[in-house]
PDB file of N, CA, C and O in Angstrom:
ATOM      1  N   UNK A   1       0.845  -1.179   0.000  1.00 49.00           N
ATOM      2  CA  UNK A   1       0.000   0.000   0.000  1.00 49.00           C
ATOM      3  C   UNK A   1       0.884   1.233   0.000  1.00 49.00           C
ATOM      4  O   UNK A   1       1.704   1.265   0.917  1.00 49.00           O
ATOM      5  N   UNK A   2       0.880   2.311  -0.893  1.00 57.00           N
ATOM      6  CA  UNK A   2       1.133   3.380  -0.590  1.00 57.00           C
ATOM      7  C   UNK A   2       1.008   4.517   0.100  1.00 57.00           C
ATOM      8  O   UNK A   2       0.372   5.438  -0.413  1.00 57.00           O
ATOM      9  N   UNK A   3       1.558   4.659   1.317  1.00 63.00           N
ATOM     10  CA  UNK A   3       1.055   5.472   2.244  1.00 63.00           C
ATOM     11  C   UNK A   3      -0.734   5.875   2.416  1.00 63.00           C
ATOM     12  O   UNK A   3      -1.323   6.919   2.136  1.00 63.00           O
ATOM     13  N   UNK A   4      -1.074   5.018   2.794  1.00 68.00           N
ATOM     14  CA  UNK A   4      -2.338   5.173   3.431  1.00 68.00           C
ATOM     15  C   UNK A   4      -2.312   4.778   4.659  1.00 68.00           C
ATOM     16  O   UNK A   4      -2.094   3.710   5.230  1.00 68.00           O
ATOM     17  N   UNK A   5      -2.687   6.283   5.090  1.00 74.00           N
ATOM     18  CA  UNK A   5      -3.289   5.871   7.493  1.00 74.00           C
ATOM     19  C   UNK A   5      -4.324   5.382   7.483  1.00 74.00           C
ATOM     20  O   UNK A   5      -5.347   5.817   6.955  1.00 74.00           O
ATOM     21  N   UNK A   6      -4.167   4.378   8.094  1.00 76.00           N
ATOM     22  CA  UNK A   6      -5.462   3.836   8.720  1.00 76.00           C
ATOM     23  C   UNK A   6      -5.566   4.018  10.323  1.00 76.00           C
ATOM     24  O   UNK A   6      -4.641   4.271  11.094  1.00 76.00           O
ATOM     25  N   UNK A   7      -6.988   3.816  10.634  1.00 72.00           N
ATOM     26  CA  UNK A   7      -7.439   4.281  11.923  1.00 72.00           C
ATOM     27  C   UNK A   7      -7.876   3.328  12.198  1.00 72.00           C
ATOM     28  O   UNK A   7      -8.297   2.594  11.304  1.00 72.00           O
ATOM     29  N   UNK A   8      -7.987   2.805  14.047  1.00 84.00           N
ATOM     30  CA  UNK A   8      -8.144   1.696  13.923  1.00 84.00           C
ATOM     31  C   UNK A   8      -9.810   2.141  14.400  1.00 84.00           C
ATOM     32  O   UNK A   8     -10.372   3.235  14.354  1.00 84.00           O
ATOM     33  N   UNK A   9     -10.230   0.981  14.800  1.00 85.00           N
ATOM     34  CA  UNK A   9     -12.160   1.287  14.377  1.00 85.00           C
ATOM     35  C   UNK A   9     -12.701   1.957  16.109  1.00 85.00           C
ATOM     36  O   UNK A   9     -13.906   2.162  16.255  1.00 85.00           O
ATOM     37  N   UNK A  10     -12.051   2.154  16.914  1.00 87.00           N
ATOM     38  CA  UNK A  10     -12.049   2.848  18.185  1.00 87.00           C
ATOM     39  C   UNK A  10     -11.906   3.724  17.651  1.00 87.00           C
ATOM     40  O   UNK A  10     -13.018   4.102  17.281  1.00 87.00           O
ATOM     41  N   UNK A  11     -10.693   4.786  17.126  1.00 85.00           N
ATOM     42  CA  UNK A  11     -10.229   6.091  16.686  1.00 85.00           C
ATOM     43  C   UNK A  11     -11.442   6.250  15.975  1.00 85.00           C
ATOM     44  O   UNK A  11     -12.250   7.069  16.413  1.00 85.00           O
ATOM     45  N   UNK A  12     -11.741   5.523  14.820  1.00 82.00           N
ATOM     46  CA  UNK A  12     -13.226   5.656  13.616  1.00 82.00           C
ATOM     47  C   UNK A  12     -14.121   6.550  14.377  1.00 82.00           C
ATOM     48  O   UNK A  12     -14.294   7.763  14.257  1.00 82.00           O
ATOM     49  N   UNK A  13     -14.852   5.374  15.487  1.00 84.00           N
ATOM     50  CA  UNK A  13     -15.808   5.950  16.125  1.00 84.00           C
ATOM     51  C   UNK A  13     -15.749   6.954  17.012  1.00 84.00           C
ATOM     52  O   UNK A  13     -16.626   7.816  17.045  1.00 84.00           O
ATOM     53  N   UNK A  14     -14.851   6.951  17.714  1.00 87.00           N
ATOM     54  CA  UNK A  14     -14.558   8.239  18.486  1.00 87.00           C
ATOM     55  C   UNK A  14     -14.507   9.411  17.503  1.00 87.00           C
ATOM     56  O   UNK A  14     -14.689  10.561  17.900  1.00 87.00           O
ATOM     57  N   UNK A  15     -14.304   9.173  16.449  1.00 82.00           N
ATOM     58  CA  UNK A  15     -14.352  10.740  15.622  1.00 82.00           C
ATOM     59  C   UNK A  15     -16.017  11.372  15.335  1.00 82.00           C
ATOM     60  O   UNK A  15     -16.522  12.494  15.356  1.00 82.00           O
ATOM     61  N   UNK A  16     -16.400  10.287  15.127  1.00 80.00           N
ATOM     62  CA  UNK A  16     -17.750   9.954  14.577  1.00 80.00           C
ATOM     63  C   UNK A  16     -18.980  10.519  15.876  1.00 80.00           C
ATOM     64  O   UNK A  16     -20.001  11.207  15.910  1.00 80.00           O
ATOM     65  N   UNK A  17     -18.164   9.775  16.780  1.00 82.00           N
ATOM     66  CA  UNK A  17     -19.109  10.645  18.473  1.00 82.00           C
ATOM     67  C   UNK A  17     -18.840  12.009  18.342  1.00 82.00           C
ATOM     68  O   UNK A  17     -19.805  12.770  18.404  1.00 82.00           O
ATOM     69  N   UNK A  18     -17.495  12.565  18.138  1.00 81.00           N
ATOM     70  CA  UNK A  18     -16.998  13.264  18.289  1.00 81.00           C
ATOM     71  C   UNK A  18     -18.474  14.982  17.694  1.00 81.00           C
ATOM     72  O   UNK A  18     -19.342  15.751  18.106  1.00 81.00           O
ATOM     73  N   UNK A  19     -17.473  14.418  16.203  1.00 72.00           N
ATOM     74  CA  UNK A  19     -18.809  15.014  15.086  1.00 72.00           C
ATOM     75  C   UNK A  19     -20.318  14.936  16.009  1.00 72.00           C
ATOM     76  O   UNK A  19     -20.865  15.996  16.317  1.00 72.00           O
ATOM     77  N   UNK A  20     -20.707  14.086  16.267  1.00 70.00           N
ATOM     78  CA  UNK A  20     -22.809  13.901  16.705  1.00 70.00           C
ATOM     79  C   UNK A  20     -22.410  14.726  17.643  1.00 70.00           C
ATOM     80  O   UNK A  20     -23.217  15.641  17.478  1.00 70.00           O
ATOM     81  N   UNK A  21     -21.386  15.215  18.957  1.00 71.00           N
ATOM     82  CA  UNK A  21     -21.328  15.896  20.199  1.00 71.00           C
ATOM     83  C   UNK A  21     -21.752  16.970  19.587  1.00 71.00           C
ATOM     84  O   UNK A  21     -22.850  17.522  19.646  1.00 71.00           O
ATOM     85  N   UNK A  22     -20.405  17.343  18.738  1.00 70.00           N
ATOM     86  CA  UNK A  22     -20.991  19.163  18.266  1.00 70.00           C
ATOM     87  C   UNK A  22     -21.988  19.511  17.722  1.00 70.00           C
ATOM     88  O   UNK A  22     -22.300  20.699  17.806  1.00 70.00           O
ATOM     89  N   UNK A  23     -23.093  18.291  16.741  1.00 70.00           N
ATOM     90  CA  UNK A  23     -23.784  18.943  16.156  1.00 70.00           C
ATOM     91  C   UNK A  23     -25.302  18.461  17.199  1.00 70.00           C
ATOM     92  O   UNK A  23     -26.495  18.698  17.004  1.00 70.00           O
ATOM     93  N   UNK A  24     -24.639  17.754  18.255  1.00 78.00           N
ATOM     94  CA  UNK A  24     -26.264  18.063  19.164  1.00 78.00           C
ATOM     95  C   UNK A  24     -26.107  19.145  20.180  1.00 78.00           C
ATOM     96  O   UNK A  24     -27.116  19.634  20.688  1.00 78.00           O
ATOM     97  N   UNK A  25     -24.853  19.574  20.530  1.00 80.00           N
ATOM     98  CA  UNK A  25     -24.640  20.824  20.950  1.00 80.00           C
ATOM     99  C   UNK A  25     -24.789  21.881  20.282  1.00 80.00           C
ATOM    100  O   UNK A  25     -24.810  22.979  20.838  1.00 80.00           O
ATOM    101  N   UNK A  26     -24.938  21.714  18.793  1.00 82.00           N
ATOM    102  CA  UNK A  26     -24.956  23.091  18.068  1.00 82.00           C
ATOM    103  C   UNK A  26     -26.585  23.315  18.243  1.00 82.00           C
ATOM    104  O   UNK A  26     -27.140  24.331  18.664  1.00 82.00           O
ATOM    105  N   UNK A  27     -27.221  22.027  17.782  1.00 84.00           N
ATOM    106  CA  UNK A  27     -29.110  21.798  18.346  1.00 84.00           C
ATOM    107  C   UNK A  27     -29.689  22.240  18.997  1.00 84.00           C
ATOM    108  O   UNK A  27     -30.820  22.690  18.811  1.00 84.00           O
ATOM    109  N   UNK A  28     -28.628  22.221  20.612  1.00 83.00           N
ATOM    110  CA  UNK A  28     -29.084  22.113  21.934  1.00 83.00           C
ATOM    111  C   UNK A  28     -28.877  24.251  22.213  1.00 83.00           C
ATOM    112  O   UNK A  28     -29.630  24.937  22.903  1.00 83.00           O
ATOM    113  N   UNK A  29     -28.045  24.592  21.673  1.00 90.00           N
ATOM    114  CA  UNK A  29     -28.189  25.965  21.509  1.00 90.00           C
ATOM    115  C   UNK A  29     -29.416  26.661  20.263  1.00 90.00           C
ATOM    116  O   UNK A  29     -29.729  27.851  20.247  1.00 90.00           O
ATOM    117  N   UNK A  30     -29.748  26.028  19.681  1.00 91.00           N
ATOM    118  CA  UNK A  30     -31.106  26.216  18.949  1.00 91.00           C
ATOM    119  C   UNK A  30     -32.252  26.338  19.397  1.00 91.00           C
ATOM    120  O   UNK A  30     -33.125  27.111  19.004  1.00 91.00           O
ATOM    121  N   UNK A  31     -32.304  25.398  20.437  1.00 89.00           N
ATOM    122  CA  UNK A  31     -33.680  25.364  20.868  1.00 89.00           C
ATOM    123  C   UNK A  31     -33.208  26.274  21.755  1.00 89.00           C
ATOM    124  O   UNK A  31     -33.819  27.327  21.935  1.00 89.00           O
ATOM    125  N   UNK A  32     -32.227  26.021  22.324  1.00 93.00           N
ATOM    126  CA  UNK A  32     -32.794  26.901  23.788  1.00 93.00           C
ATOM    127  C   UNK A  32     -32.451  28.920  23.328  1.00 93.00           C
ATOM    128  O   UNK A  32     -32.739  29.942  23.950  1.00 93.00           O
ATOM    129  N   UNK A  33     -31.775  28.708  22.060  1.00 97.00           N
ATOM    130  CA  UNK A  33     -32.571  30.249  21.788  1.00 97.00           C
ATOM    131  C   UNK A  33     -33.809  30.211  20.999  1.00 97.00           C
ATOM    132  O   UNK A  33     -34.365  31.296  21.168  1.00 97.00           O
ATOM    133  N   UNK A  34     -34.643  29.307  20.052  1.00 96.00           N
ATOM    134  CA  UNK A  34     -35.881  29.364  20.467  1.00 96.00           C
ATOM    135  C   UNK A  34     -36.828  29.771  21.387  1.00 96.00           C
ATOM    136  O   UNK A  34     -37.798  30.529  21.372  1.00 96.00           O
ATOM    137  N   UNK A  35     -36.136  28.871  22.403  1.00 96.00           N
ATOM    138  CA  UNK A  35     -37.016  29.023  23.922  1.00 96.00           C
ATOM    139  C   UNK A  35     -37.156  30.496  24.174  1.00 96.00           C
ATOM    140  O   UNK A  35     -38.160  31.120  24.518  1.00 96.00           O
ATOM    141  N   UNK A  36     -35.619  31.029  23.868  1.00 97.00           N
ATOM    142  CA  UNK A  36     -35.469  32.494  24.566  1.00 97.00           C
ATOM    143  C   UNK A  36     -36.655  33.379  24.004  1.00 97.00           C
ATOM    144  O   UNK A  36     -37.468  34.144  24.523  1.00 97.00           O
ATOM    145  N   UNK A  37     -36.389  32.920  22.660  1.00 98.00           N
ATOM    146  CA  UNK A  37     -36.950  34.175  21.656  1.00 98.00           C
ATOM    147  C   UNK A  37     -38.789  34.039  22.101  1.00 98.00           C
ATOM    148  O   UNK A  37     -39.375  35.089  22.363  1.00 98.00           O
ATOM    149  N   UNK A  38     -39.289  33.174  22.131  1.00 97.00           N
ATOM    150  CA  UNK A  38     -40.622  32.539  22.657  1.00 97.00           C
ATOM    151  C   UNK A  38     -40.825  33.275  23.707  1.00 97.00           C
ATOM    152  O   UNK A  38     -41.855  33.947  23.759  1.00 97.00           O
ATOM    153  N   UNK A  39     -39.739  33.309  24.931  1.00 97.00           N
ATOM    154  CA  UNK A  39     -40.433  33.852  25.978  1.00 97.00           C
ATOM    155  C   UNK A  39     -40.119  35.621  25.961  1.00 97.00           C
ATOM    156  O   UNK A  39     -40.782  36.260  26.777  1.00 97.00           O
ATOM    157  N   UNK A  40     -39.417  36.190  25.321  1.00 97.00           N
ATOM    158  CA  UNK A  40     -39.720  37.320  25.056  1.00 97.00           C
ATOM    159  C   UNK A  40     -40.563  37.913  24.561  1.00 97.00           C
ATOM    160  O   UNK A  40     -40.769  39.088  24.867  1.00 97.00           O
ATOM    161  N   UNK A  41     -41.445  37.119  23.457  1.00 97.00           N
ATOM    162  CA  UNK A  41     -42.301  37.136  22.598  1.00 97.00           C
ATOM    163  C   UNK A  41     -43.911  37.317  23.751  1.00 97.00           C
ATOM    164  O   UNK A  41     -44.926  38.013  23.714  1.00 97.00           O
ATOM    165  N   UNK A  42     -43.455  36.444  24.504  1.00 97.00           N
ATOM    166  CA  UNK A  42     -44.346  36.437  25.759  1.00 97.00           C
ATOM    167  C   UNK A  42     -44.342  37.389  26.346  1.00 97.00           C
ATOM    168  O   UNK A  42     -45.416  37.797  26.786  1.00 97.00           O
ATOM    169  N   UNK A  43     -43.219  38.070  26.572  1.00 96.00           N
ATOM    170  CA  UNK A  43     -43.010  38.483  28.026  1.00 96.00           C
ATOM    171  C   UNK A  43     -43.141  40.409  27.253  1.00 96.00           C
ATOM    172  O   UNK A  43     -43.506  41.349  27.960  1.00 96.00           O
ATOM    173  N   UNK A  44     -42.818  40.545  26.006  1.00 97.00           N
ATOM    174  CA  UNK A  44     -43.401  41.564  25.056  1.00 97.00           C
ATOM    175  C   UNK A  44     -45.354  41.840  25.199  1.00 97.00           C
ATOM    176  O   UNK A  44     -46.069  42.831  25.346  1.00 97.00           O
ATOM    177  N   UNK A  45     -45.560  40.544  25.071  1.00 96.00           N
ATOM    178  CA  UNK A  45     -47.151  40.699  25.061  1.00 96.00           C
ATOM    179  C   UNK A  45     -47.660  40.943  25.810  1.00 96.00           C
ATOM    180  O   UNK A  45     -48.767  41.455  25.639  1.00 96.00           O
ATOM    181  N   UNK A  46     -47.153  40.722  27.078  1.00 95.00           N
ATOM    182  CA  UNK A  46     -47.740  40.495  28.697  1.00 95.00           C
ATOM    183  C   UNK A  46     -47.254  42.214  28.929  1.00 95.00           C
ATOM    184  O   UNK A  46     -48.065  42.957  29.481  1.00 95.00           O
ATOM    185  N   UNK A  47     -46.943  42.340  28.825  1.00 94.00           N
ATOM    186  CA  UNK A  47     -46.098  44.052  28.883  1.00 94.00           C
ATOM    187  C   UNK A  47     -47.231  45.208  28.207  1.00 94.00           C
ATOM    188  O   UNK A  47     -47.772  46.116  28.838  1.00 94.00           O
ATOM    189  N   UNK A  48     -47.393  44.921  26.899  1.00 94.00           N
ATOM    190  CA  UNK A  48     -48.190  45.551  25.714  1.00 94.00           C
ATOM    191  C   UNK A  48     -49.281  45.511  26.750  1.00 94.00           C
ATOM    192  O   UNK A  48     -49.641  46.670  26.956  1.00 94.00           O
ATOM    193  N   UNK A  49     -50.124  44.442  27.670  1.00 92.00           N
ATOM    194  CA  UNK A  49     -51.392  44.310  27.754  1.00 92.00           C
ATOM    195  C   UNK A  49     -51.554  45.116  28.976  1.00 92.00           C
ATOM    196  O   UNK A  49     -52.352  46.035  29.162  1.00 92.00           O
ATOM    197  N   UNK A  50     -50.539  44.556  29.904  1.00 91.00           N
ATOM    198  CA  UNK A  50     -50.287  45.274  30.808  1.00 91.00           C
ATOM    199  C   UNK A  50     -50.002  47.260  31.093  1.00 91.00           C
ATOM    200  O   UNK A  50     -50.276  47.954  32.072  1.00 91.00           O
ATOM    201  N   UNK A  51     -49.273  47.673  29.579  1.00 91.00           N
ATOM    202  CA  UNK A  51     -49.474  49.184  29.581  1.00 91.00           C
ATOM    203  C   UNK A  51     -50.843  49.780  28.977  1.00 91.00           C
ATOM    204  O   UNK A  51     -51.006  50.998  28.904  1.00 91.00           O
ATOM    205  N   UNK A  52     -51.970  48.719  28.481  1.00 89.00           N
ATOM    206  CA  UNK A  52     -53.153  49.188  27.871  1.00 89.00           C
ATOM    207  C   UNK A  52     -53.801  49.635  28.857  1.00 89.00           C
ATOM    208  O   UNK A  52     -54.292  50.763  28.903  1.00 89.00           O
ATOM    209  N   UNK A  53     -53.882  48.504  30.032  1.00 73.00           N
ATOM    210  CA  UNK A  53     -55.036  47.956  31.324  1.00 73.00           C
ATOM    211  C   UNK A  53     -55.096  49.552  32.087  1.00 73.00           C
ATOM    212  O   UNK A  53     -54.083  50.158  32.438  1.00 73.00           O
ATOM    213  N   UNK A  54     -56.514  50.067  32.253  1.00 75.00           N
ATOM    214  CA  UNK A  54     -56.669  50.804  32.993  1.00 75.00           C
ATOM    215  C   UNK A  54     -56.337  51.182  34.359  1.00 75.00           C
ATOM    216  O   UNK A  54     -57.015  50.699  35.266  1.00 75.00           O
ATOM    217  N   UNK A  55     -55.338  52.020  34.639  1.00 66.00           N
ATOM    218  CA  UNK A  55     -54.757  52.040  36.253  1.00 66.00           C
ATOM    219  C   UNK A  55     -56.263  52.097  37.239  1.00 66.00           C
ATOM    220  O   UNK A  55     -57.289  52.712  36.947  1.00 66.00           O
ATOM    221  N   UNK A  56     -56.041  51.360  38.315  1.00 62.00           N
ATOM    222  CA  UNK A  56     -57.080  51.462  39.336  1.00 62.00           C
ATOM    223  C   UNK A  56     -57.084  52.761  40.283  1.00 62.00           C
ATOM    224  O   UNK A  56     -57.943  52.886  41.156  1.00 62.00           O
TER     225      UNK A  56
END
């Protein structure tokens, strides 16, 4: 064989976890700015309704 590395099938998969870590961490920051953006969205509305409401 002409210089070809091989990896043995531990190294394989460990790369392979490796890769799924970052891209369910990249996920896991998705949703949870979802989440964020959602509860601002909320917390905007609750505000809006709240400066309409007639003072007592």
């Amino acid at each position: 064989m002409a210089g070809t590395n091989k990896l043995s099938v531990e190294k394989a998969l460990e790369k392979l976890r490796q890769d799924d870590r970052i891209k369910s961490s990249g996920e896991q920051r998705d949703e949870k700015s979802e989440d964020l953006r959602r509860e601002i969205k909320r917390m905007r509305a609750q505000r809006s309704r709240l400066d309409r409401a007639p003072s007592k």
